[in-house]
Short mmCIF file of N, CA and C in Angstrom, two decimals:
data_model
loop_
_atom_site.label_atom_id
_atom_site.label_comp_id
_atom_site.label_asym_id
_atom_site.label_seq_id
_atom_site.Cartn_x
_atom_site.Cartn_y
_atom_site.Cartn_z
N MET P 4 70.05 116.98 103.36
CA MET P 4 70.13 115.57 103.70
C MET P 4 70.92 115.44 105.00
N THR P 5 70.37 114.73 105.98
CA THR P 5 71.05 114.53 107.25
C THR P 5 72.01 113.36 107.14
N ASP P 6 72.87 113.21 108.19
CA ASP P 6 73.83 112.10 108.18
C ASP P 6 73.13 110.75 108.10
N SER P 7 71.97 110.61 108.76
CA SER P 7 71.28 109.32 108.73
C SER P 7 70.68 109.03 107.37
N GLN P 8 70.51 110.08 106.53
CA GLN P 8 69.96 109.88 105.21
C GLN P 8 71.05 109.73 104.16
N THR P 9 72.31 109.95 104.54
CA THR P 9 73.41 109.83 103.60
C THR P 9 73.53 108.40 103.12
N ALA P 10 73.63 108.23 101.83
CA ALA P 10 73.73 106.88 101.27
C ALA P 10 75.06 106.24 101.67
N ALA P 11 75.02 104.93 101.84
CA ALA P 11 76.24 104.19 102.15
C ALA P 11 77.11 104.13 100.90
N THR P 12 78.39 104.35 101.08
CA THR P 12 79.34 104.23 99.97
C THR P 12 80.37 103.20 100.36
N ALA P 13 80.96 102.60 99.38
CA ALA P 13 81.94 101.55 99.66
C ALA P 13 83.10 101.65 98.70
N ARG P 14 84.28 101.33 99.21
CA ARG P 14 85.48 101.27 98.40
C ARG P 14 85.63 99.84 97.90
N PRO P 15 85.91 99.63 96.61
CA PRO P 15 86.06 98.26 96.10
C PRO P 15 87.08 97.47 96.93
N GLY P 16 86.77 96.22 97.15
CA GLY P 16 87.63 95.39 97.97
C GLY P 16 88.53 94.50 97.13
N PRO P 17 89.14 93.52 97.78
CA PRO P 17 90.03 92.60 97.09
C PRO P 17 89.26 91.78 96.06
N ALA P 18 89.95 91.36 95.04
CA ALA P 18 89.38 90.51 93.99
C ALA P 18 88.12 91.13 93.40
N GLU P 19 88.10 92.47 93.33
CA GLU P 19 86.97 93.19 92.76
C GLU P 19 85.66 92.90 93.48
N ILE P 20 85.72 92.63 94.78
CA ILE P 20 84.52 92.38 95.59
C ILE P 20 83.83 93.72 95.81
N ASP P 21 82.55 93.80 95.48
CA ASP P 21 81.76 95.01 95.73
C ASP P 21 81.18 94.91 97.13
N PRO P 22 81.66 95.72 98.08
CA PRO P 22 81.17 95.62 99.46
C PRO P 22 79.67 95.81 99.59
N ASN P 23 79.06 96.55 98.66
CA ASN P 23 77.61 96.78 98.73
C ASN P 23 76.81 95.53 98.46
N THR P 24 77.41 94.51 97.88
CA THR P 24 76.69 93.27 97.57
C THR P 24 76.88 92.21 98.66
N LEU P 25 77.75 92.46 99.62
CA LEU P 25 78.03 91.46 100.66
C LEU P 25 76.91 91.43 101.70
N THR P 26 76.57 90.24 102.13
CA THR P 26 75.57 90.07 103.18
C THR P 26 76.22 90.28 104.54
N TYR P 27 75.41 90.36 105.56
CA TYR P 27 75.91 90.48 106.92
C TYR P 27 76.81 89.29 107.26
N GLN P 28 76.39 88.09 106.86
CA GLN P 28 77.17 86.88 107.13
C GLN P 28 78.52 86.92 106.44
N GLN P 29 78.58 87.48 105.24
CA GLN P 29 79.85 87.59 104.54
C GLN P 29 80.75 88.64 105.19
N LEU P 30 80.18 89.75 105.65
CA LEU P 30 80.97 90.77 106.32
C LEU P 30 81.51 90.28 107.67
N GLN P 31 80.79 89.36 108.30
CA GLN P 31 81.23 88.81 109.59
C GLN P 31 82.15 87.61 109.42
N SER P 32 82.45 87.25 108.17
CA SER P 32 83.31 86.10 107.83
C SER P 32 82.70 84.77 108.25
N TRP P 33 81.38 84.71 108.28
CA TRP P 33 80.70 83.44 108.53
C TRP P 33 80.51 82.71 107.20
N ASN P 34 80.33 83.49 106.13
CA ASN P 34 80.15 82.94 104.79
C ASN P 34 81.25 83.48 103.88
N CYS P 35 81.54 82.73 102.83
CA CYS P 35 82.55 83.13 101.86
C CYS P 35 82.13 84.43 101.17
N ALA P 36 83.05 85.38 101.05
CA ALA P 36 82.76 86.65 100.39
C ALA P 36 82.63 86.48 98.88
N LEU P 37 83.08 85.36 98.35
CA LEU P 37 83.02 85.14 96.91
C LEU P 37 81.79 84.33 96.49
N CYS P 38 81.54 83.21 97.16
CA CYS P 38 80.44 82.34 96.74
C CYS P 38 79.24 82.39 97.68
N GLY P 39 79.42 82.90 98.91
CA GLY P 39 78.31 83.02 99.84
C GLY P 39 78.02 81.80 100.68
N LEU P 40 78.76 80.70 100.47
CA LEU P 40 78.53 79.49 101.26
C LEU P 40 79.16 79.61 102.64
N PRO P 41 78.62 78.89 103.65
CA PRO P 41 79.23 78.91 104.98
C PRO P 41 80.68 78.47 104.91
N LEU P 42 81.52 79.12 105.71
CA LEU P 42 82.95 78.81 105.70
C LEU P 42 83.28 77.69 106.67
N GLY P 43 84.12 76.81 106.24
CA GLY P 43 84.73 75.79 107.08
C GLY P 43 86.20 76.17 107.15
N VAL P 44 86.97 75.62 106.23
CA VAL P 44 88.37 76.01 106.07
C VAL P 44 88.36 77.27 105.21
N ASP P 45 89.03 78.32 105.66
CA ASP P 45 88.96 79.57 104.91
C ASP P 45 90.32 80.22 104.76
N ARG P 46 90.35 81.28 103.98
CA ARG P 46 91.57 82.05 103.74
C ARG P 46 91.21 83.52 103.72
N PRO P 47 92.12 84.39 104.15
CA PRO P 47 91.83 85.83 104.12
C PRO P 47 91.86 86.34 102.68
N LEU P 48 90.92 87.22 102.37
CA LEU P 48 90.88 87.83 101.05
C LEU P 48 91.31 89.29 101.09
N GLY P 49 91.32 89.87 102.28
CA GLY P 49 91.65 91.29 102.42
C GLY P 49 90.55 92.01 103.19
N THR P 50 90.47 93.30 102.99
CA THR P 50 89.48 94.09 103.71
C THR P 50 88.62 94.89 102.75
N VAL P 51 87.42 95.20 103.21
CA VAL P 51 86.53 96.11 102.50
C VAL P 51 86.11 97.18 103.51
N THR P 52 85.89 98.40 103.02
CA THR P 52 85.48 99.50 103.88
C THR P 52 84.14 100.03 103.40
N ILE P 53 83.22 100.17 104.33
CA ILE P 53 81.90 100.71 104.03
C ILE P 53 81.74 102.00 104.82
N ALA P 54 81.35 103.07 104.13
CA ALA P 54 81.16 104.37 104.77
C ALA P 54 79.68 104.70 104.83
N ARG P 55 79.24 105.09 106.00
CA ARG P 55 77.87 105.58 106.19
C ARG P 55 78.01 106.92 106.89
N GLY P 56 77.88 107.98 106.12
CA GLY P 56 78.10 109.31 106.68
C GLY P 56 79.55 109.44 107.08
N ALA P 57 79.79 109.88 108.32
CA ALA P 57 81.15 110.06 108.82
C ALA P 57 81.75 108.77 109.37
N THR P 58 80.96 107.72 109.44
CA THR P 58 81.42 106.45 109.99
C THR P 58 81.95 105.55 108.88
N HIS P 59 83.19 105.10 109.04
CA HIS P 59 83.81 104.17 108.10
C HIS P 59 84.10 102.88 108.86
N THR P 60 83.57 101.78 108.37
CA THR P 60 83.78 100.49 109.01
C THR P 60 84.55 99.59 108.05
N THR P 61 85.64 99.01 108.54
CA THR P 61 86.45 98.11 107.73
C THR P 61 86.23 96.69 108.22
N TYR P 62 85.97 95.80 107.30
CA TYR P 62 85.74 94.39 107.59
C TYR P 62 86.81 93.56 106.90
N GLU P 63 87.31 92.56 107.60
CA GLU P 63 88.18 91.58 106.95
C GLU P 63 87.27 90.52 106.36
N VAL P 64 87.39 90.28 105.07
CA VAL P 64 86.55 89.28 104.43
C VAL P 64 87.38 88.04 104.15
N ARG P 65 86.70 86.91 104.14
CA ARG P 65 87.38 85.63 103.98
C ARG P 65 86.68 84.83 102.89
N GLY P 66 87.43 83.90 102.31
CA GLY P 66 86.90 83.05 101.25
C GLY P 66 87.19 81.60 101.51
N CYS P 67 86.58 80.75 100.73
CA CYS P 67 86.81 79.32 100.83
C CYS P 67 88.28 79.02 100.55
N ALA P 68 88.81 78.04 101.23
CA ALA P 68 90.20 77.64 101.00
C ALA P 68 90.19 76.18 100.57
N PRO P 69 90.93 75.80 99.58
CA PRO P 69 91.78 76.65 98.77
C PRO P 69 91.00 77.47 97.76
N SER P 70 89.83 77.02 97.30
CA SER P 70 89.03 77.85 96.40
C SER P 70 87.58 77.41 96.51
N CYS P 71 86.69 78.28 96.08
CA CYS P 71 85.25 78.00 96.15
C CYS P 71 84.87 76.75 95.38
N ALA P 72 85.55 76.48 94.29
CA ALA P 72 85.22 75.33 93.46
C ALA P 72 85.46 74.01 94.19
N GLU P 73 86.30 74.03 95.21
CA GLU P 73 86.64 72.80 95.91
C GLU P 73 85.93 72.65 97.24
N THR P 74 84.92 73.49 97.52
CA THR P 74 84.29 73.45 98.83
C THR P 74 82.83 73.02 98.79
N SER P 75 82.41 72.30 97.77
CA SER P 75 81.05 71.80 97.74
C SER P 75 80.83 70.89 98.94
N THR P 76 79.84 71.23 99.76
CA THR P 76 79.66 70.49 101.00
C THR P 76 78.45 69.57 101.00
N GLY P 77 77.49 69.80 100.14
CA GLY P 77 76.33 68.93 100.06
C GLY P 77 75.37 69.13 101.22
N PRO P 78 74.23 68.46 101.14
CA PRO P 78 73.17 68.65 102.14
C PRO P 78 73.53 68.18 103.55
N ALA P 79 74.33 67.13 103.68
CA ALA P 79 74.67 66.63 105.02
C ALA P 79 75.47 67.68 105.79
N ALA P 80 76.45 68.28 105.14
CA ALA P 80 77.27 69.29 105.82
C ALA P 80 76.44 70.55 106.11
N GLU P 81 75.52 70.89 105.22
CA GLU P 81 74.68 72.06 105.46
C GLU P 81 73.80 71.84 106.69
N THR P 82 73.32 70.61 106.89
CA THR P 82 72.52 70.29 108.07
C THR P 82 73.37 70.44 109.33
N GLU P 83 74.60 69.95 109.28
CA GLU P 83 75.51 70.07 110.43
C GLU P 83 75.82 71.53 110.71
N TRP P 84 76.05 72.33 109.66
CA TRP P 84 76.35 73.75 109.83
C TRP P 84 75.18 74.47 110.48
N ARG P 85 73.96 74.17 110.00
CA ARG P 85 72.76 74.80 110.56
C ARG P 85 72.61 74.45 112.04
N ALA P 86 72.88 73.20 112.40
CA ALA P 86 72.79 72.79 113.80
C ALA P 86 73.79 73.56 114.66
N ALA P 87 75.01 73.73 114.15
CA ALA P 87 76.03 74.48 114.90
C ALA P 87 75.62 75.94 115.06
N LEU P 88 75.11 76.56 114.02
CA LEU P 88 74.69 77.96 114.10
C LEU P 88 73.50 78.15 115.03
N GLU P 89 72.53 77.24 114.94
CA GLU P 89 71.36 77.36 115.80
C GLU P 89 71.75 77.22 117.27
N HIS P 90 72.68 76.32 117.55
CA HIS P 90 73.16 76.18 118.92
C HIS P 90 73.87 77.45 119.38
N ALA P 91 74.78 77.94 118.54
CA ALA P 91 75.58 79.12 118.91
C ALA P 91 74.71 80.35 119.11
N ALA P 92 73.61 80.46 118.37
CA ALA P 92 72.73 81.62 118.49
C ALA P 92 72.10 81.72 119.88
N GLY P 93 71.91 80.58 120.55
CA GLY P 93 71.28 80.60 121.86
C GLY P 93 72.21 80.26 123.01
N CYS P 94 73.50 80.11 122.75
CA CYS P 94 74.44 79.67 123.78
C CYS P 94 75.36 80.82 124.19
N LEU P 95 75.28 81.24 125.42
CA LEU P 95 76.11 82.34 125.92
C LEU P 95 77.59 81.99 125.87
N ALA P 96 77.94 80.74 126.16
CA ALA P 96 79.35 80.34 126.13
C ALA P 96 79.91 80.44 124.72
N CYS P 97 79.11 80.08 123.71
CA CYS P 97 79.57 80.16 122.32
C CYS P 97 79.74 81.61 121.88
N GLN P 98 78.93 82.50 122.45
CA GLN P 98 78.98 83.91 122.06
C GLN P 98 80.06 84.69 122.81
N THR P 99 80.65 84.07 123.83
CA THR P 99 81.68 84.70 124.63
C THR P 99 83.04 84.24 124.14
N LEU P 100 83.91 85.20 123.82
CA LEU P 100 85.25 84.86 123.34
C LEU P 100 85.95 84.00 124.38
N GLY P 101 86.38 82.82 123.97
CA GLY P 101 87.06 81.90 124.88
C GLY P 101 86.11 81.19 125.83
N GLY P 102 84.80 81.21 125.51
CA GLY P 102 83.79 80.61 126.38
C GLY P 102 83.92 79.11 126.52
N GLY P 103 84.46 78.45 125.52
CA GLY P 103 84.73 77.02 125.59
C GLY P 103 83.51 76.15 125.79
N CYS P 104 82.58 76.19 124.85
CA CYS P 104 81.38 75.37 124.94
C CYS P 104 81.65 74.00 124.31
N PRO P 105 81.63 72.93 125.08
CA PRO P 105 81.91 71.60 124.52
C PRO P 105 80.89 71.19 123.46
N GLU P 106 79.62 71.50 123.67
CA GLU P 106 78.60 71.12 122.69
C GLU P 106 78.80 71.87 121.37
N GLY P 107 79.11 73.17 121.46
CA GLY P 107 79.36 73.96 120.26
C GLY P 107 80.57 73.45 119.50
N GLU P 108 81.62 73.11 120.23
CA GLU P 108 82.82 72.55 119.59
C GLU P 108 82.50 71.23 118.89
N GLN P 109 81.71 70.39 119.55
CA GLN P 109 81.34 69.10 118.97
C GLN P 109 80.53 69.30 117.68
N LEU P 110 79.58 70.24 117.70
CA LEU P 110 78.77 70.51 116.52
C LEU P 110 79.62 71.06 115.37
N LEU P 111 80.57 71.93 115.70
CA LEU P 111 81.44 72.49 114.68
C LEU P 111 82.34 71.41 114.08
N HIS P 112 82.86 70.52 114.90
CA HIS P 112 83.69 69.42 114.39
C HIS P 112 82.86 68.47 113.52
N ALA P 113 81.60 68.25 113.89
CA ALA P 113 80.73 67.39 113.07
C ALA P 113 80.53 68.02 111.69
N TYR P 114 80.34 69.35 111.65
CA TYR P 114 80.21 70.04 110.36
C TYR P 114 81.49 69.91 109.55
N GLU P 115 82.63 70.16 110.16
CA GLU P 115 83.90 70.09 109.44
C GLU P 115 84.13 68.70 108.87
N GLU P 116 83.78 67.67 109.61
CA GLU P 116 83.96 66.30 109.14
C GLU P 116 83.00 66.00 107.99
N ALA P 117 81.75 66.43 108.09
CA ALA P 117 80.78 66.21 107.01
C ALA P 117 81.22 66.94 105.74
N ALA P 118 81.74 68.16 105.88
CA ALA P 118 82.22 68.92 104.72
C ALA P 118 83.43 68.24 104.10
N ARG P 119 84.32 67.73 104.94
CA ARG P 119 85.51 67.03 104.46
C ARG P 119 85.11 65.78 103.67
N GLN P 120 84.15 65.03 104.20
CA GLN P 120 83.68 63.82 103.51
C GLN P 120 83.01 64.16 102.19
N ALA P 121 82.23 65.23 102.16
CA ALA P 121 81.55 65.63 100.91
C ALA P 121 82.56 66.03 99.85
N ARG P 122 83.60 66.75 100.25
CA ARG P 122 84.64 67.14 99.29
C ARG P 122 85.40 65.93 98.78
N ALA P 123 85.64 64.96 99.67
CA ALA P 123 86.34 63.74 99.26
C ALA P 123 85.49 62.95 98.27
N GLU P 124 84.18 62.90 98.48
CA GLU P 124 83.29 62.18 97.56
C GLU P 124 83.23 62.90 96.22
N ASP P 125 83.23 64.23 96.24
CA ASP P 125 83.19 65.01 95.00
C ASP P 125 84.44 64.82 94.16
N SER P 126 85.58 64.65 94.82
CA SER P 126 86.84 64.54 94.08
C SER P 126 87.09 63.09 93.63
N ALA P 127 86.31 62.15 94.16
CA ALA P 127 86.51 60.73 93.80
C ALA P 127 85.85 60.38 92.49
#
C-alpha cells in the first residue's frame, strides 16, 4: 500500500467529536462542529487532528455560542448567510486577509442581525 492509498486516521477531538465525520465547512470553522449549522457567534471547542499517511493536519473546531440549542436561525438568516457566502466565494477582497470588503461586511452584518432576531423570536 502506498502513502496515497493509506487510509485517513483521526484522533478523537473535544466533546467526543469524531474528526472523520466532520465536513470541510466544519473543519474550516464555517459551520458548527457539533450541529453543522453555519456559525455566527461561536466558541472554540478545541482541536482535532487528521492523519493521512505521514501528514498530520490539526484543525481548530468551533461551535455555536453559547450552545447549539440557542442558535436556531430560521429561513431568513439562512438566506442572508447564503448571500454572504456566495459573495465571498467570488470576491478577491473577501478572500484576502484584511481585504476589507464593504459589501461583504454589510452582508455578514445582515446575517448576524437576522440570526439575532430569529433567536429573539424563538425565546419569546
